[in-house]
mmCIF file of C-alpha atoms and ligand atoms in Angstrom:
data_model
loop_
_atom_site.group_PDB
_atom_site.id
_atom_site.type_symbol
_atom_site.label_atom_id
_atom_site.label_comp_id
_atom_site.label_asym_id
_atom_site.label_seq_id
_atom_site.Cartn_x
_atom_site.Cartn_y
_atom_site.Cartn_z
ATOM 1 C CA MET A 1 73.014 -43.557 44.841
ATOM 2 C CA GLN A 2 75.604 -46.321 44.506
ATOM 3 C CA PHE A 3 75.658 -49.067 41.890
ATOM 4 C CA ASN A 4 77.057 -51.502 44.457
ATOM 5 C CA ASP A 5 77.849 -50.200 47.937
ATOM 6 C CA LEU A 6 80.634 -52.468 49.183
ATOM 7 C CA HIS A 7 81.142 -50.364 52.280
ATOM 8 C CA ARG A 8 77.709 -51.299 53.630
ATOM 9 C CA GLN A 9 78.657 -54.950 53.509
ATOM 10 C CA TYR A 10 81.913 -54.229 55.291
ATOM 11 C CA LEU A 11 80.104 -52.325 58.045
ATOM 12 C CA SER A 12 77.630 -55.179 58.538
ATOM 13 C CA LEU A 13 80.544 -57.542 59.345
ATOM 14 C CA LYS A 14 83.081 -54.999 60.588
ATOM 15 C CA ASP A 15 83.964 -56.585 63.936
ATOM 16 C CA GLU A 16 84.524 -60.055 62.539
ATOM 17 C CA LEU A 17 86.404 -58.797 59.492
ATOM 18 C CA ASP A 18 88.667 -56.470 61.476
ATOM 19 C CA LYS A 19 89.422 -59.270 63.909
ATOM 20 C CA THR A 20 90.341 -61.830 61.255
ATOM 21 C CA ILE A 21 92.442 -59.327 59.266
ATOM 22 C CA GLN A 22 94.288 -58.373 62.461
ATOM 23 C CA SER A 23 94.945 -62.010 63.290
ATOM 24 C CA VAL A 24 96.431 -62.713 59.853
ATOM 25 C CA ILE A 25 98.725 -59.713 60.299
ATOM 26 C CA SER A 26 99.650 -60.627 63.868
ATOM 27 C CA ASN A 27 100.558 -64.152 62.832
ATOM 28 C CA SER A 28 102.331 -63.035 59.625
ATOM 29 C CA GLU A 29 100.607 -65.879 57.826
ATOM 30 C CA PHE A 30 100.294 -64.187 54.467
ATOM 31 C CA ILE A 31 100.611 -67.105 52.062
ATOM 32 C CA GLY A 32 98.862 -70.450 52.434
ATOM 33 C CA GLY A 33 98.026 -71.755 55.892
ATOM 34 C CA LYS A 34 94.802 -72.468 57.696
ATOM 35 C CA HIS A 35 92.608 -69.714 56.245
ATOM 36 C CA VAL A 36 93.255 -70.844 52.675
ATOM 37 C CA GLU A 37 92.719 -74.509 53.541
ATOM 38 C CA GLU A 38 89.571 -73.619 55.429
ATOM 39 C CA PHE A 39 88.203 -71.635 52.515
ATOM 40 C CA GLU A 40 88.827 -74.448 50.039
ATOM 41 C CA TYR A 41 87.084 -76.851 52.416
ATOM 42 C CA ASN A 42 84.151 -74.506 53.110
ATOM 43 C CA PHE A 43 83.545 -73.561 49.498
ATOM 44 C CA SER A 44 83.658 -77.115 48.127
ATOM 45 C CA ASN A 45 81.339 -78.180 50.956
ATOM 46 C CA LEU A 46 78.856 -75.438 50.174
ATOM 47 C CA LEU A 47 78.683 -76.443 46.498
ATOM 48 C CA GLY A 48 78.839 -80.151 47.220
ATOM 49 C CA VAL A 49 81.908 -80.738 45.031
ATOM 50 C CA LYS A 50 84.958 -82.817 45.921
ATOM 51 C CA HIS A 51 87.755 -80.348 45.212
ATOM 52 C CA CYS A 52 88.336 -76.615 45.388
ATOM 53 C CA ILE A 53 91.680 -75.161 44.308
ATOM 54 C CA SER A 54 92.106 -71.545 45.323
ATOM 55 C CA CYS A 55 94.011 -69.209 43.038
ATOM 56 C CA GLY A 56 94.790 -65.562 42.347
ATOM 57 C CA ASN A 57 91.632 -64.540 40.493
ATOM 58 C CA GLY A 58 88.846 -65.794 38.222
ATOM 59 C CA THR A 59 90.886 -65.267 35.069
ATOM 60 C CA ASP A 60 93.730 -67.460 36.352
ATOM 61 C CA ALA A 61 91.111 -70.052 37.303
ATOM 62 C CA LEU A 62 89.955 -70.203 33.662
ATOM 63 C CA TYR A 63 93.527 -70.430 32.388
ATOM 64 C CA LEU A 64 94.362 -73.179 34.887
ATOM 65 C CA ALA A 65 91.173 -75.059 33.971
ATOM 66 C CA MET A 66 92.021 -74.970 30.281
ATOM 67 C CA ARG A 67 95.610 -76.064 30.798
ATOM 68 C CA THR A 68 94.372 -78.837 33.073
ATOM 69 C CA LEU A 69 92.036 -80.088 30.362
ATOM 70 C CA GLY A 70 95.046 -80.230 28.055
ATOM 71 C CA VAL A 71 94.297 -77.563 25.439
ATOM 72 C CA GLN A 72 96.874 -77.908 22.652
ATOM 73 C CA PRO A 73 97.812 -75.602 19.783
ATOM 74 C CA GLY A 74 95.158 -75.910 17.089
ATOM 75 C CA ASP A 75 92.449 -77.087 19.492
ATOM 76 C CA GLU A 76 89.197 -75.242 19.043
ATOM 77 C CA VAL A 77 87.210 -74.140 22.060
ATOM 78 C CA ILE A 78 83.677 -72.817 21.672
ATOM 79 C CA THR A 79 82.502 -69.999 23.906
ATOM 80 C CA THR A 80 79.896 -67.264 24.096
ATOM 81 C CA ALA A 81 80.137 -64.003 22.168
ATOM 82 C CA HIS A 82 78.722 -62.154 25.185
ATOM 83 C CA SER A 83 80.929 -62.137 28.271
ATOM 84 C CA TRP A 84 83.829 -60.467 30.006
ATOM 85 C CA ILE A 85 87.013 -61.058 27.995
ATOM 86 C CA SER A 86 88.555 -63.404 30.617
ATOM 87 C CA THR A 87 86.358 -66.160 29.219
ATOM 88 C CA SER A 88 87.889 -66.023 25.753
ATOM 89 C CA GLU A 89 91.388 -64.587 26.294
ATOM 90 C CA THR A 90 92.325 -67.566 28.468
ATOM 91 C CA ILE A 91 91.468 -69.955 25.613
ATOM 92 C CA THR A 92 94.139 -68.224 23.545
ATOM 93 C CA GLN A 93 96.606 -68.074 26.452
ATOM 94 C CA ALA A 94 96.219 -71.812 27.011
ATOM 95 C CA GLY A 95 97.147 -72.318 23.348
ATOM 96 C CA GLY A 96 93.699 -72.884 21.884
ATOM 97 C CA LYS A 97 91.650 -71.228 19.190
ATOM 98 C CA VAL A 98 88.627 -69.171 20.250
ATOM 99 C CA ILE A 99 85.412 -70.040 18.408
ATOM 100 C CA PHE A 100 82.636 -67.638 19.340
ATOM 101 C CA CYS A 101 78.973 -68.655 19.390
ATOM 102 C CA ASP A 102 75.912 -66.392 19.459
ATOM 103 C CA THR A 103 73.655 -66.037 22.501
ATOM 104 C CA GLU A 104 70.020 -66.728 23.401
ATOM 105 C CA PRO A 105 67.470 -64.000 22.656
ATOM 106 C CA ASP A 106 65.994 -64.039 26.170
ATOM 107 C CA TYR A 107 68.711 -65.138 28.561
ATOM 108 C CA PHE A 108 72.040 -63.734 27.291
ATOM 109 C CA CYS A 109 73.785 -67.146 27.613
ATOM 110 C CA ILE A 110 75.345 -69.246 24.831
ATOM 111 C CA ASP A 111 72.639 -70.414 22.401
ATOM 112 C CA THR A 112 72.596 -74.207 22.509
ATOM 113 C CA LYS A 113 70.779 -74.268 19.156
ATOM 114 C CA LYS A 114 73.823 -72.661 17.548
ATOM 115 C CA ILE A 115 76.655 -74.586 19.257
ATOM 116 C CA GLU A 116 76.731 -77.618 16.976
ATOM 117 C CA GLN A 117 77.214 -75.577 13.799
ATOM 118 C CA HIS A 118 80.624 -74.565 15.203
ATOM 119 C CA ILE A 119 81.815 -78.082 16.053
ATOM 120 C CA THR A 120 84.611 -79.443 13.863
ATOM 121 C CA SER A 121 87.100 -82.315 14.177
ATOM 122 C CA GLN A 122 89.358 -79.866 16.059
ATOM 123 C CA THR A 123 86.793 -78.914 18.705
ATOM 124 C CA LYS A 124 87.845 -80.005 22.195
ATOM 125 C CA GLY A 125 85.596 -78.177 24.595
ATOM 126 C CA ILE A 126 82.984 -75.578 25.461
ATOM 127 C CA VAL A 127 83.355 -72.745 27.967
ATOM 128 C CA VAL A 128 79.923 -71.638 29.141
ATOM 129 C CA VAL A 129 79.209 -68.530 31.192
ATOM 130 C CA HIS A 130 76.276 -68.209 33.562
ATOM 131 C CA LEU A 131 76.024 -64.577 32.598
ATOM 132 C CA TYR A 132 74.718 -62.045 35.120
ATOM 133 C CA GLY A 133 73.909 -64.976 37.437
ATOM 134 C CA GLN A 134 71.482 -66.793 35.113
ATOM 135 C CA PRO A 135 72.448 -70.429 34.538
ATOM 136 C CA ALA A 136 73.213 -71.384 30.949
ATOM 137 C CA ASP A 137 71.087 -74.231 29.567
ATOM 138 C CA MET A 138 73.251 -76.928 31.164
ATOM 139 C CA LYS A 139 71.078 -79.917 30.278
ATOM 140 C CA ARG A 140 71.409 -79.189 26.529
ATOM 141 C CA ILE A 141 75.075 -78.237 26.862
ATOM 142 C CA ILE A 142 76.004 -81.464 28.633
ATOM 143 C CA GLU A 143 74.026 -83.457 26.003
ATOM 144 C CA ILE A 144 75.931 -81.759 23.188
ATOM 145 C CA ALA A 145 79.272 -82.250 24.960
ATOM 146 C CA ARG A 146 78.608 -85.974 25.497
ATOM 147 C CA ARG A 147 77.513 -86.459 21.894
ATOM 148 C CA HIS A 148 80.710 -84.891 20.560
ATOM 149 C CA ASN A 149 83.101 -85.987 23.303
ATOM 150 C CA LEU A 150 83.910 -82.465 24.470
ATOM 151 C CA TRP A 151 84.852 -81.163 27.906
ATOM 152 C CA VAL A 152 82.863 -78.382 29.539
ATOM 153 C CA ILE A 153 84.143 -75.532 31.699
ATOM 154 C CA GLU A 154 81.577 -73.426 33.562
ATOM 155 C CA ASP A 155 82.623 -69.824 34.138
ATOM 156 C CA CYS A 156 80.763 -69.124 37.386
ATOM 157 C CA ALA A 157 82.346 -65.728 38.064
ATOM 158 C CA GLN A 158 78.862 -64.190 38.223
ATOM 159 C CA ALA A 159 76.918 -67.227 39.402
ATOM 160 C CA HIS A 160 77.771 -68.215 42.980
ATOM 161 C CA LEU A 161 74.878 -70.443 44.146
ATOM 162 C CA ALA A 162 72.844 -70.103 40.950
ATOM 163 C CA GLU A 163 70.756 -73.233 40.366
ATOM 164 C CA TYR A 164 69.650 -75.224 37.347
ATOM 165 C CA ASP A 165 67.076 -77.970 38.032
ATOM 166 C CA GLY A 166 67.888 -77.795 41.737
ATOM 167 C CA GLN A 167 71.616 -78.271 41.159
ATOM 168 C CA TYR A 168 74.252 -75.584 41.690
ATOM 169 C CA ALA A 169 75.927 -73.960 38.701
ATOM 170 C CA GLY A 170 79.507 -75.179 38.713
ATOM 171 C CA THR A 171 78.600 -78.809 39.360
ATOM 172 C CA PHE A 172 77.680 -79.800 35.783
ATOM 173 C CA GLY A 173 80.871 -79.433 33.791
ATOM 174 C CA ASP A 174 84.323 -81.001 34.106
ATOM 175 C CA ILE A 175 85.693 -77.934 35.881
ATOM 176 C CA ALA A 176 84.046 -74.715 37.074
ATOM 177 C CA THR A 177 85.764 -71.445 37.847
ATOM 178 C CA PHE A 178 84.844 -68.692 40.304
ATOM 179 C CA SER A 179 85.960 -65.121 40.843
ATOM 180 C CA PHE A 180 85.921 -63.372 44.214
ATOM 181 C CA TYR A 181 86.697 -59.946 42.765
ATOM 182 C CA PRO A 182 85.314 -57.408 45.290
ATOM 183 C CA GLY A 183 82.133 -56.647 43.327
ATOM 184 C CA LYS A 184 81.162 -60.281 42.678
ATOM 185 C CA ASN A 185 78.375 -61.951 44.663
ATOM 186 C CA LEU A 186 81.033 -63.270 47.030
ATOM 187 C CA GLY A 187 83.797 -60.699 47.040
ATOM 188 C CA ALA A 188 87.209 -60.454 48.671
ATOM 189 C CA MET A 189 89.028 -57.184 49.426
ATOM 190 C CA GLY A 190 91.257 -57.634 46.420
ATOM 191 C CA ASP A 191 91.687 -60.318 43.801
ATOM 192 C CA ALA A 192 90.873 -63.959 44.499
ATOM 193 C CA GLY A 193 89.456 -66.935 42.629
ATOM 194 C CA CYS A 194 89.180 -70.703 42.585
ATOM 195 C CA LEU A 195 88.287 -73.653 40.457
ATOM 196 C CA VAL A 196 86.188 -76.618 41.522
ATOM 197 C CA THR A 197 85.912 -80.140 40.156
ATOM 198 C CA ASN A 198 84.797 -83.609 41.160
ATOM 199 C CA GLN A 199 87.701 -85.288 39.359
ATOM 200 C CA SER A 200 90.803 -85.833 41.479
ATOM 201 C CA GLU A 201 93.180 -85.963 38.489
ATOM 202 C CA TYR A 202 92.041 -82.522 37.413
ATOM 203 C CA ALA A 203 92.278 -81.183 40.958
ATOM 204 C CA ASP A 204 95.816 -82.523 41.365
ATOM 205 C CA TYR A 205 96.989 -81.160 38.037
ATOM 206 C CA ALA A 206 95.423 -77.723 38.517
ATOM 207 C CA ARG A 207 97.019 -77.449 41.949
ATOM 208 C CA LEU A 208 100.437 -78.352 40.519
ATOM 209 C CA LEU A 209 100.039 -75.815 37.715
ATOM 210 C CA ALA A 210 99.009 -73.033 40.080
ATOM 211 C CA ARG A 211 101.935 -73.704 42.446
ATOM 212 C CA HIS A 212 104.981 -73.776 40.126
ATOM 213 C CA GLY A 213 104.461 -77.441 39.339
ATOM 214 C CA GLY A 214 104.786 -78.384 43.018
ATOM 215 C CA LYS A 215 106.989 -76.686 45.602
ATOM 216 C CA ASN A 216 110.537 -78.043 45.431
ATOM 217 C CA PHE A 217 109.670 -81.036 43.278
ATOM 218 C CA HIS A 218 108.499 -79.075 40.178
ATOM 219 C CA LYS A 219 106.992 -81.942 38.263
ATOM 220 C CA ILE A 220 105.993 -79.503 35.523
ATOM 221 C CA GLU A 221 106.468 -75.809 34.786
ATOM 222 C CA GLY A 222 103.552 -73.971 36.262
ATOM 223 C CA ILE A 223 102.558 -70.463 37.197
ATOM 224 C CA ASN A 224 102.245 -68.633 40.500
ATOM 225 C CA SER A 225 98.569 -68.140 41.257
ATOM 226 C CA ARG A 226 97.616 -68.122 44.924
ATOM 227 C CA MET A 227 94.771 -66.797 47.018
ATOM 228 C CA ASP A 228 96.252 -64.526 49.730
ATOM 229 C CA SER A 229 95.660 -65.730 53.268
ATOM 230 C CA LEU A 230 94.178 -62.308 54.000
ATOM 231 C CA GLN A 231 91.637 -62.743 51.211
ATOM 232 C CA ALA A 232 90.857 -66.304 52.306
ATOM 233 C CA ALA A 233 90.288 -65.133 55.884
ATOM 234 C CA ILE A 234 87.943 -62.395 54.641
ATOM 235 C CA LEU A 235 86.064 -64.843 52.421
ATOM 236 C CA ASN A 236 85.673 -67.257 55.347
ATOM 237 C CA VAL A 237 83.882 -64.529 57.284
ATOM 238 C CA LYS A 238 81.651 -63.674 54.337
ATOM 239 C CA LEU A 239 80.837 -67.175 53.058
ATOM 240 C CA PRO A 240 78.222 -68.027 55.748
ATOM 241 C CA HIS A 241 76.231 -64.985 54.562
ATOM 242 C CA LEU A 242 76.216 -65.834 50.874
ATOM 243 C CA LYS A 243 72.854 -67.639 50.924
ATOM 244 C CA ALA A 244 71.133 -64.735 52.686
ATOM 245 C CA TRP A 245 72.754 -62.203 50.326
ATOM 246 C CA THR A 246 71.647 -64.266 47.334
ATOM 247 C CA LYS A 247 68.091 -64.321 48.645
ATOM 248 C CA LEU A 248 68.153 -60.542 49.016
ATOM 249 C CA ARG A 249 69.426 -60.128 45.437
ATOM 250 C CA ARG A 250 66.470 -62.238 44.229
ATOM 251 C CA GLN A 251 64.012 -60.228 46.298
ATOM 252 C CA HIS A 252 65.382 -56.955 44.963
ATOM 253 C CA ALA A 253 65.174 -58.280 41.401
ATOM 254 C CA ALA A 254 61.550 -59.299 41.975
ATOM 255 C CA HIS A 255 60.882 -55.827 43.344
ATOM 256 C CA TYR A 256 62.402 -54.259 40.212
ATOM 257 C CA ASP A 257 60.292 -56.642 38.070
ATOM 258 C CA ALA A 258 57.123 -55.503 39.847
ATOM 259 C CA LEU A 259 58.016 -51.836 39.515
ATOM 260 C CA LEU A 260 59.172 -52.003 35.913
ATOM 261 C CA THR A 261 56.609 -54.271 34.221
ATOM 262 C CA LYS A 262 54.373 -51.207 34.052
ATOM 263 C CA ILE A 263 56.818 -49.693 31.566
ATOM 264 C CA PRO A 264 56.095 -51.413 28.239
ATOM 265 C CA ASP A 265 59.235 -50.084 26.503
ATOM 266 C CA LEU A 266 61.554 -51.963 28.865
ATOM 267 C CA VAL A 267 62.398 -55.655 28.902
ATOM 268 C CA CYS A 268 63.115 -56.981 32.398
ATOM 269 C CA PRO A 269 65.485 -59.969 32.665
ATOM 270 C CA PRO A 270 63.431 -63.193 32.499
ATOM 271 C CA VAL A 271 64.500 -66.212 34.546
ATOM 272 C CA ARG A 272 64.916 -69.527 32.739
ATOM 273 C CA GLU A 273 62.344 -72.153 33.726
ATOM 274 C CA GLY A 274 63.639 -74.426 36.490
ATOM 275 C CA CYS A 275 66.457 -72.026 37.353
ATOM 276 C CA GLN A 276 67.408 -69.854 40.279
ATOM 277 C CA HIS A 277 69.064 -66.681 39.024
ATOM 278 C CA VAL A 278 71.451 -64.977 41.469
ATOM 279 C CA PHE A 279 71.336 -61.499 39.889
ATOM 280 C CA HIS A 280 74.970 -60.564 39.979
ATOM 281 C CA LEU A 281 73.576 -57.939 37.631
ATOM 282 C CA TYR A 282 70.013 -56.856 36.915
ATOM 283 C CA VAL A 283 70.131 -56.110 33.210
ATOM 284 C CA ILE A 284 67.237 -54.520 31.368
ATOM 285 C CA ARG A 285 66.958 -54.040 27.604
ATOM 286 C CA ALA A 286 65.849 -50.810 26.000
ATOM 287 C CA ASP A 287 65.907 -49.097 22.628
ATOM 288 C CA ASN A 288 67.815 -45.830 22.572
ATOM 289 C CA ARG A 289 69.834 -46.959 25.522
ATOM 290 C CA GLU A 290 72.302 -44.057 25.479
ATOM 291 C CA MET A 291 69.559 -41.468 25.925
ATOM 292 C CA LEU A 292 67.992 -43.472 28.713
ATOM 293 C CA ARG A 293 71.355 -43.836 30.393
ATOM 294 C CA ALA A 294 72.011 -40.100 30.179
ATOM 295 C CA HIS A 295 68.592 -39.424 31.717
ATOM 296 C CA LEU A 296 69.403 -41.704 34.654
ATOM 297 C CA LYS A 297 72.846 -40.172 35.028
ATOM 298 C CA ALA A 298 71.331 -36.700 35.259
ATOM 299 C CA ALA A 299 69.192 -38.030 38.119
ATOM 300 C CA GLU A 300 72.423 -39.321 39.760
ATOM 301 C CA ILE A 301 71.488 -42.951 39.160
ATOM 302 C CA PRO A 302 74.593 -44.945 38.237
ATOM 303 C CA THR A 303 74.282 -47.666 35.596
ATOM 304 C CA LEU A 304 76.746 -49.927 33.796
ATOM 305 C CA ILE A 305 76.909 -51.573 30.414
ATOM 306 C CA ASN A 306 78.061 -55.155 30.730
ATOM 307 C CA TYR A 307 79.409 -55.171 28.062
ATOM 308 C CA PRO A 308 79.596 -52.402 25.456
ATOM 309 C CA LYS A 309 80.449 -54.757 22.571
ATOM 310 C CA ALA A 310 80.110 -58.422 21.779
ATOM 311 C CA LEU A 311 83.565 -59.969 22.328
ATOM 312 C CA PRO A 312 84.280 -60.739 18.627
ATOM 313 C CA PHE A 313 84.120 -57.004 17.865
ATOM 314 C CA TYR A 314 86.856 -55.772 20.175
ATOM 315 C CA PRO A 315 90.218 -55.018 18.525
ATOM 316 C CA ALA A 316 91.678 -58.076 20.307
ATOM 317 C CA TYR A 317 89.641 -60.259 17.932
ATOM 318 C CA ALA A 318 89.976 -58.233 14.744
ATOM 319 C CA ARG A 319 92.012 -61.157 13.366
ATOM 320 C CA LEU A 320 88.856 -63.278 13.296
ATOM 321 C CA ASN A 321 87.198 -60.874 10.808
ATOM 322 C CA HIS A 322 83.709 -61.384 12.147
ATOM 323 C CA ILE A 323 80.690 -59.511 10.865
ATOM 324 C CA ARG A 324 77.528 -58.540 12.709
ATOM 325 C CA GLU A 325 75.533 -61.274 10.967
ATOM 326 C CA ASP A 326 77.736 -63.895 12.665
ATOM 327 C CA PHE A 327 76.321 -62.935 16.083
ATOM 328 C CA PRO A 328 73.057 -61.095 15.491
ATOM 329 C CA VAL A 329 71.655 -61.633 18.988
ATOM 330 C CA ALA A 330 74.806 -60.770 20.942
ATOM 331 C CA CYS A 331 75.257 -57.662 18.766
ATOM 332 C CA LYS A 332 71.702 -56.480 19.281
ATOM 333 C CA HIS A 333 71.938 -57.071 23.030
ATOM 334 C CA SER A 334 75.184 -55.111 23.285
ATOM 335 C CA GLU A 335 73.257 -52.059 22.087
ATOM 336 C CA GLU A 336 70.224 -52.573 24.356
ATOM 337 C CA ILE A 337 71.540 -53.752 27.697
ATOM 338 C CA LEU A 338 71.698 -51.596 30.790
ATOM 339 C CA SER A 339 72.652 -52.824 34.269
ATOM 340 C CA LEU A 340 70.721 -51.178 37.100
ATOM 341 C CA PRO A 341 72.010 -50.772 40.667
ATOM 342 C CA LEU A 342 71.483 -53.943 42.709
ATOM 343 C CA TYR A 343 73.281 -55.329 45.754
ATOM 344 C CA PRO A 344 72.063 -57.158 48.856
ATOM 345 C CA GLU A 345 72.127 -54.118 51.176
ATOM 346 C CA MET A 346 70.411 -51.856 48.633
ATOM 347 C CA PRO A 347 67.710 -49.686 50.232
ATOM 348 C CA VAL A 348 64.113 -50.049 48.946
ATOM 349 C CA SER A 349 63.979 -46.309 48.282
ATOM 350 C CA ASP A 350 66.791 -46.596 45.710
ATOM 351 C CA ARG A 351 64.831 -49.090 43.632
ATOM 352 C CA VAL A 352 61.745 -46.932 43.821
ATOM 353 C CA GLN A 353 63.792 -43.934 42.715
ATOM 354 C CA VAL A 354 65.270 -45.882 39.772
ATOM 355 C CA ALA A 355 61.800 -47.019 38.705
ATOM 356 C CA GLN A 356 60.363 -43.514 39.004
ATOM 357 C CA SER A 357 63.168 -42.075 36.935
ATOM 358 C CA LEU A 358 62.665 -44.744 34.258
ATOM 359 C CA ALA A 359 58.905 -44.148 34.225
ATOM 360 C CA ALA A 360 59.427 -40.388 33.926
ATOM 361 C CA TYR A 361 61.799 -40.901 31.002
ATOM 362 C CA TYR A 362 59.324 -43.036 29.103
ATOM 363 C CA SER A 363 56.321 -40.851 29.721
ATOM 364 C CA SER A 364 58.183 -37.815 28.349
ATOM 365 C CA ALA A 365 59.930 -39.829 25.609
ATOM 366 C CA SER A 366 56.642 -41.263 24.338
ATOM 367 C CA ASN A 367 55.114 -37.783 24.311
ATOM 368 C CA THR A 368 57.979 -36.533 22.192
ATOM 369 C CA HIS A 369 57.572 -39.535 19.965
ATOM 370 C CA LYS A 370 53.879 -38.831 19.466
ATOM 371 C CA LEU A 371 54.593 -35.203 18.586
ATOM 372 C CA VAL A 372 57.112 -36.214 15.963
ATOM 373 C CA ALA A 373 54.726 -38.788 14.513
HETATM 374 C C1 PLP B 1 84.801 -61.263 36.754
HETATM 375 C C2 PLP B 1 84.759 -62.259 35.669
HETATM 376 C C3 PLP B 1 85.865 -63.058 35.337
HETATM 377 C C4 PLP B 1 87.246 -62.813 35.868
HETATM 378 O O1 PLP B 1 87.418 -62.761 37.202
HETATM 379 P P1 PLP B 1 88.656 -61.960 37.822
HETATM 380 O O2 PLP B 1 88.648 -62.435 39.236
HETATM 381 O O3 PLP B 1 88.357 -60.515 37.698
HETATM 382 O O4 PLP B 1 89.875 -62.361 37.098
HETATM 383 C C5 PLP B 1 85.705 -64.060 34.395
HETATM 384 N N1 PLP B 1 84.533 -64.247 33.768
HETATM 385 C C6 PLP B 1 83.454 -63.489 34.042
HETATM 386 C C7 PLP B 1 82.192 -63.772 33.312
HETATM 387 C C8 PLP B 1 83.532 -62.453 34.972
HETATM 388 O O5 PLP B 1 82.462 -61.708 35.214
#
């Protein structure tokens, strides 16, 4: 069994993909050009935002977003304790100070009830993550940001086409960032990313920053962060299928829900009211996760832990001297979470096999438990 079988997706679009890749090679149009422009146009159209600036990857997109919003040394930026490190490392790289906030007990996203306790006179913005494809509580977040005059960046690396109150994730904040890393819900065949915004000043500045401050007029010092034409061409072939793939992810998640609710020891991922989750990952919670994971591994069922620690507890943040009590929810989750295989082309039989293996584990585990008791 595969956790995410990218080859199946390739095979389903093989003719179109091979043709577009061949045409990029034949025309030697490797940087910039029509495929990149087309992708920026198509992606902003799909989301209903004014501007899309393509770049090298989702991490660069976050860095560019933060520089665009003018992060200065000493500025504090609040973000979630539970994410991939791109979300927080780019705050530091842009010159800011990372202020971690704990997460919600049910939804794994930043806990809006705990944001305001971290706001000081130095706070400039909030970076929210729609983790695993579940939208963060954007209504509350935007309220808090308005009240305290803060900017908001949405890290949508896992949340292509996720919806909150009928509105796409990535259309609430000042800037949103996307990753098209191969395993993401919309994936290239290498690294790629973009940022989107409705504000032209931000779009102009981010584009300058990502292109050396502007080719041959270098208004500022920038960086070199471009989406390859090859990747853009591939993404243009895949983009029209994103809605159908997203629907399949939701159906598979619902199927898992139905199969797994019979197992009382497991917590399936709940969907926030009024939201459309896009299930980049289907993450269950379980006690004794390591034993469960080993059981699944023995049955050749691959799983992942996204992520093994809350961000403040990696060596990279030892300087912040955090203790477990600072982020009780994120810490607890890091010990319970387990990502199960899920991708649009996933066969029904795989989900059934996963569920059977989980059920078998708990029936034998509870027997053992009873014996000990
Ligand atoms: C994947 C990911 C990123 C980074 O994207 P890359 O394209 O790999 O640089 C950022 N944030 C989150 C939450 C991610 O999952």
